[in-house]
Amino acid sequence: MTQPQLHDTLLRLAAVIDSRKGGDPDASYVSRLFHKGDDAVLKKIGEEATEVVLAAKDVRHGRESKALVYEMADLWFHCLVTLSHFGLNPADVLAELERREGLSGIEEKALRKSRDREQNGD
């Protein structure tokens, strides 16, 4: 899948997720999560992240990687739900990744620490 197709897929899925806001919690899993609020949405992120870690450990020990892809898809989906829940979208994350492109992780972390110190008046 090319980059534009990936971006389009994320945007289409995000639009479907956004359309579930205010929907019937008995008819839609995503509507049910939105209806339950922050704790339910965030709990799913934790659950899915744990499942990704466990699947990755299984791959590391010689098991097939399909489970890791499946669990990662679940995590990405729930990340999109979380973004929507907090009024954000994939474009916000992509813009941040583009901003970081070309920076080493060490440089990015140093810039973040410096920015945090400035904001906190240190």
PDB file of C-alpha atoms in Angstrom:
ATOM      1  CA  MET A   1       0.000   0.000   0.000  1.00  0.00           C
ATOM      2  CA  THR A   2       1.415   3.369  -0.950  1.00  0.00           C
ATOM      3  CA  GLN A   3       1.616   6.334   1.415  1.00  0.00           C
ATOM      4  CA  PRO A   4      -1.399   8.195  -0.066  1.00  0.00           C
ATOM      5  CA  GLN A   5      -3.512   5.034   0.141  1.00  0.00           C
ATOM      6  CA  LEU A   6      -2.495   4.512   3.772  1.00  0.00           C
ATOM      7  CA  HIS A   7      -3.382   8.117   4.571  1.00  0.00           C
ATOM      8  CA  ASP A   8      -6.737   7.720   2.785  1.00  0.00           C
ATOM      9  CA  THR A   9      -7.494   4.537   4.711  1.00  0.00           C
ATOM     10  CA  LEU A  10      -6.802   6.267   8.030  1.00  0.00           C
ATOM     11  CA  LEU A  11      -8.938   9.256   7.058  1.00  0.00           C
ATOM     12  CA  ARG A  12     -11.857   7.076   5.896  1.00  0.00           C
ATOM     13  CA  LEU A  13     -11.741   5.032   9.089  1.00  0.00           C
ATOM     14  CA  ALA A  14     -11.496   8.198  11.190  1.00  0.00           C
ATOM     15  CA  ALA A  15     -14.564   9.596   9.400  1.00  0.00           C
ATOM     16  CA  VAL A  16     -16.544   6.441  10.193  1.00  0.00           C
ATOM     17  CA  ILE A  17     -15.440   6.628  13.827  1.00  0.00           C
ATOM     18  CA  ASP A  18     -16.398  10.321  14.011  1.00  0.00           C
ATOM     19  CA  SER A  19     -19.815   9.472  12.566  1.00  0.00           C
ATOM     20  CA  ARG A  20     -20.461   7.189  15.543  1.00  0.00           C
ATOM     21  CA  LYS A  21     -20.333  10.056  18.046  1.00  0.00           C
ATOM     22  CA  GLY A  22     -23.773  10.466  19.547  1.00  0.00           C
ATOM     23  CA  GLY A  23     -24.898   7.232  17.923  1.00  0.00           C
ATOM     24  CA  ASP A  24     -26.862   4.441  19.515  1.00  0.00           C
ATOM     25  CA  PRO A  25     -24.622   2.620  22.016  1.00  0.00           C
ATOM     26  CA  ASP A  26     -26.730  -0.515  21.544  1.00  0.00           C
ATOM     27  CA  ALA A  27     -26.114  -0.521  17.789  1.00  0.00           C
ATOM     28  CA  SER A  28     -22.419   0.445  17.559  1.00  0.00           C
ATOM     29  CA  TYR A  29     -19.354  -0.671  19.486  1.00  0.00           C
ATOM     30  CA  VAL A  30     -17.671   2.712  18.878  1.00  0.00           C
ATOM     31  CA  SER A  31     -20.783   4.600  19.983  1.00  0.00           C
ATOM     32  CA  ARG A  32     -20.791   2.484  23.133  1.00  0.00           C
ATOM     33  CA  LEU A  33     -17.165   3.419  23.870  1.00  0.00           C
ATOM     34  CA  PHE A  34     -17.887   7.121  23.283  1.00  0.00           C
ATOM     35  CA  HIS A  35     -20.979   6.854  25.474  1.00  0.00           C
ATOM     36  CA  LYS A  36     -19.007   5.246  28.325  1.00  0.00           C
ATOM     37  CA  GLY A  37     -16.513   8.121  28.324  1.00  0.00           C
ATOM     38  CA  ASP A  38     -12.823   8.704  28.889  1.00  0.00           C
ATOM     39  CA  ASP A  39     -12.135   5.756  31.158  1.00  0.00           C
ATOM     40  CA  ALA A  40     -13.599   3.175  28.760  1.00  0.00           C
ATOM     41  CA  VAL A  41     -11.813   4.646  25.752  1.00  0.00           C
ATOM     42  CA  LEU A  42      -8.474   4.823  27.566  1.00  0.00           C
ATOM     43  CA  LYS A  43      -8.858   1.372  29.109  1.00  0.00           C
ATOM     44  CA  LYS A  44      -9.137  -0.080  25.595  1.00  0.00           C
ATOM     45  CA  ILE A  45      -5.827   1.555  24.633  1.00  0.00           C
ATOM     46  CA  GLY A  46      -4.143  -0.133  27.595  1.00  0.00           C
ATOM     47  CA  GLU A  47      -5.708  -3.497  26.808  1.00  0.00           C
ATOM     48  CA  GLU A  48      -4.798  -3.346  23.137  1.00  0.00           C
ATOM     49  CA  ALA A  49      -1.236  -2.160  23.837  1.00  0.00           C
ATOM     50  CA  THR A  50      -0.750  -5.092  26.207  1.00  0.00           C
ATOM     51  CA  GLU A  51      -2.043  -7.489  23.547  1.00  0.00           C
ATOM     52  CA  VAL A  52       0.458  -6.020  21.039  1.00  0.00           C
ATOM     53  CA  VAL A  53       3.305  -6.582  23.490  1.00  0.00           C
ATOM     54  CA  LEU A  54       2.253 -10.178  24.118  1.00  0.00           C
ATOM     55  CA  ALA A  55       1.871 -10.896  20.394  1.00  0.00           C
ATOM     56  CA  ALA A  56       5.301  -9.373  19.689  1.00  0.00           C
ATOM     57  CA  LYS A  57       6.854 -11.559  22.369  1.00  0.00           C
ATOM     58  CA  ASP A  58       5.246 -14.593  20.707  1.00  0.00           C
ATOM     59  CA  VAL A  59       6.772 -13.594  17.354  1.00  0.00           C
ATOM     60  CA  ARG A  60      10.119 -13.130  19.090  1.00  0.00           C
ATOM     61  CA  HIS A  61       9.829 -16.733  20.279  1.00  0.00           C
ATOM     62  CA  GLY A  62       9.246 -18.084  16.780  1.00  0.00           C
ATOM     63  CA  ARG A  63       5.487 -17.872  16.431  1.00  0.00           C
ATOM     64  CA  GLU A  64       3.735 -16.532  13.356  1.00  0.00           C
ATOM     65  CA  SER A  65       3.512 -12.755  12.960  1.00  0.00           C
ATOM     66  CA  LYS A  66      -0.167 -12.625  11.857  1.00  0.00           C
ATOM     67  CA  ALA A  67      -1.314 -12.228  15.454  1.00  0.00           C
ATOM     68  CA  LEU A  68       0.971  -9.220  15.881  1.00  0.00           C
ATOM     69  CA  VAL A  69      -0.496  -7.556  12.790  1.00  0.00           C
ATOM     70  CA  TYR A  70      -4.033  -8.316  14.010  1.00  0.00           C
ATOM     71  CA  GLU A  71      -3.354  -6.892  17.474  1.00  0.00           C
ATOM     72  CA  MET A  72      -1.577  -3.856  16.032  1.00  0.00           C
ATOM     73  CA  ALA A  73      -4.634  -3.181  13.849  1.00  0.00           C
ATOM     74  CA  ASP A  74      -6.793  -3.299  16.982  1.00  0.00           C
ATOM     75  CA  LEU A  75      -4.446  -0.862  18.726  1.00  0.00           C
ATOM     76  CA  TRP A  76      -4.405   1.534  15.768  1.00  0.00           C
ATOM     77  CA  PHE A  77      -8.196   1.372  15.570  1.00  0.00           C
ATOM     78  CA  HIS A  78      -8.553   2.206  19.253  1.00  0.00           C
ATOM     79  CA  CYS A  79      -5.972   4.984  18.894  1.00  0.00           C
ATOM     80  CA  LEU A  80      -8.215   6.472  16.183  1.00  0.00           C
ATOM     81  CA  VAL A  81     -11.192   6.159  18.541  1.00  0.00           C
ATOM     82  CA  THR A  82      -9.180   7.939  21.249  1.00  0.00           C
ATOM     83  CA  LEU A  83      -8.136  10.733  18.904  1.00  0.00           C
ATOM     84  CA  SER A  84     -11.748  11.247  17.854  1.00  0.00           C
ATOM     85  CA  HIS A  85     -12.951  11.156  21.448  1.00  0.00           C
ATOM     86  CA  PHE A  86     -10.604  14.040  22.258  1.00  0.00           C
ATOM     87  CA  GLY A  87     -11.423  16.033  19.120  1.00  0.00           C
ATOM     88  CA  LEU A  88      -8.298  15.097  17.184  1.00  0.00           C
ATOM     89  CA  ASN A  89      -7.668  13.124  14.001  1.00  0.00           C
ATOM     90  CA  PRO A  90      -4.938  11.211  12.149  1.00  0.00           C
ATOM     91  CA  ALA A  91      -3.786  14.382  10.392  1.00  0.00           C
ATOM     92  CA  ASP A  92      -2.738  15.790  13.778  1.00  0.00           C
ATOM     93  CA  VAL A  93      -0.512  12.779  14.432  1.00  0.00           C
ATOM     94  CA  LEU A  94       0.854  12.738  10.883  1.00  0.00           C
ATOM     95  CA  ALA A  95       1.751  16.436  11.174  1.00  0.00           C
ATOM     96  CA  GLU A  96       3.663  15.712  14.373  1.00  0.00           C
ATOM     97  CA  LEU A  97       5.495  12.806  12.738  1.00  0.00           C
ATOM     98  CA  GLU A  98       6.368  15.021   9.787  1.00  0.00           C
ATOM     99  CA  ARG A  99       7.670  17.666  12.208  1.00  0.00           C
ATOM    100  CA  ARG A 100       9.930  15.047  13.787  1.00  0.00           C
ATOM    101  CA  GLU A 101      11.130  13.649  10.473  1.00  0.00           C
ATOM    102  CA  GLY A 102      14.875  14.004  10.187  1.00  0.00           C
ATOM    103  CA  LEU A 103      15.351  14.593  13.915  1.00  0.00           C
ATOM    104  CA  SER A 104      17.078  11.950  15.928  1.00  0.00           C
ATOM    105  CA  GLY A 105      15.129  10.675  18.897  1.00  0.00           C
ATOM    106  CA  ILE A 106      17.747  12.206  21.171  1.00  0.00           C
ATOM    107  CA  GLU A 107      17.375  15.624  19.505  1.00  0.00           C
ATOM    108  CA  GLU A 108      13.586  15.456  19.634  1.00  0.00           C
ATOM    109  CA  LYS A 109      13.604  14.566  23.325  1.00  0.00           C
ATOM    110  CA  ALA A 110      16.023  17.426  24.109  1.00  0.00           C
ATOM    111  CA  LEU A 111      13.802  19.884  22.208  1.00  0.00           C
ATOM    112  CA  ARG A 112      10.748  18.632  24.104  1.00  0.00           C
ATOM    113  CA  LYS A 113      12.492  19.016  27.471  1.00  0.00           C
ATOM    114  CA  SER A 114      13.599  22.537  26.557  1.00  0.00           C
ATOM    115  CA  ARG A 115      10.070  23.467  25.458  1.00  0.00           C
ATOM    116  CA  ASP A 116       8.606  22.014  28.670  1.00  0.00           C
ATOM    117  CA  ARG A 117      11.052  24.039  30.787  1.00  0.00           C
ATOM    118  CA  GLU A 118      10.084  27.230  28.936  1.00  0.00           C
ATOM    119  CA  GLN A 119       6.379  26.537  29.422  1.00  0.00           C
ATOM    120  CA  ASN A 120       6.841  25.812  33.129  1.00  0.00           C
ATOM    121  CA  GLY A 121       8.980  28.915  33.695  1.00  0.00           C
ATOM    122  CA  ASP A 122      12.057  26.950  34.760  1.00  0.00           C
TER     123      ASP A 122
END
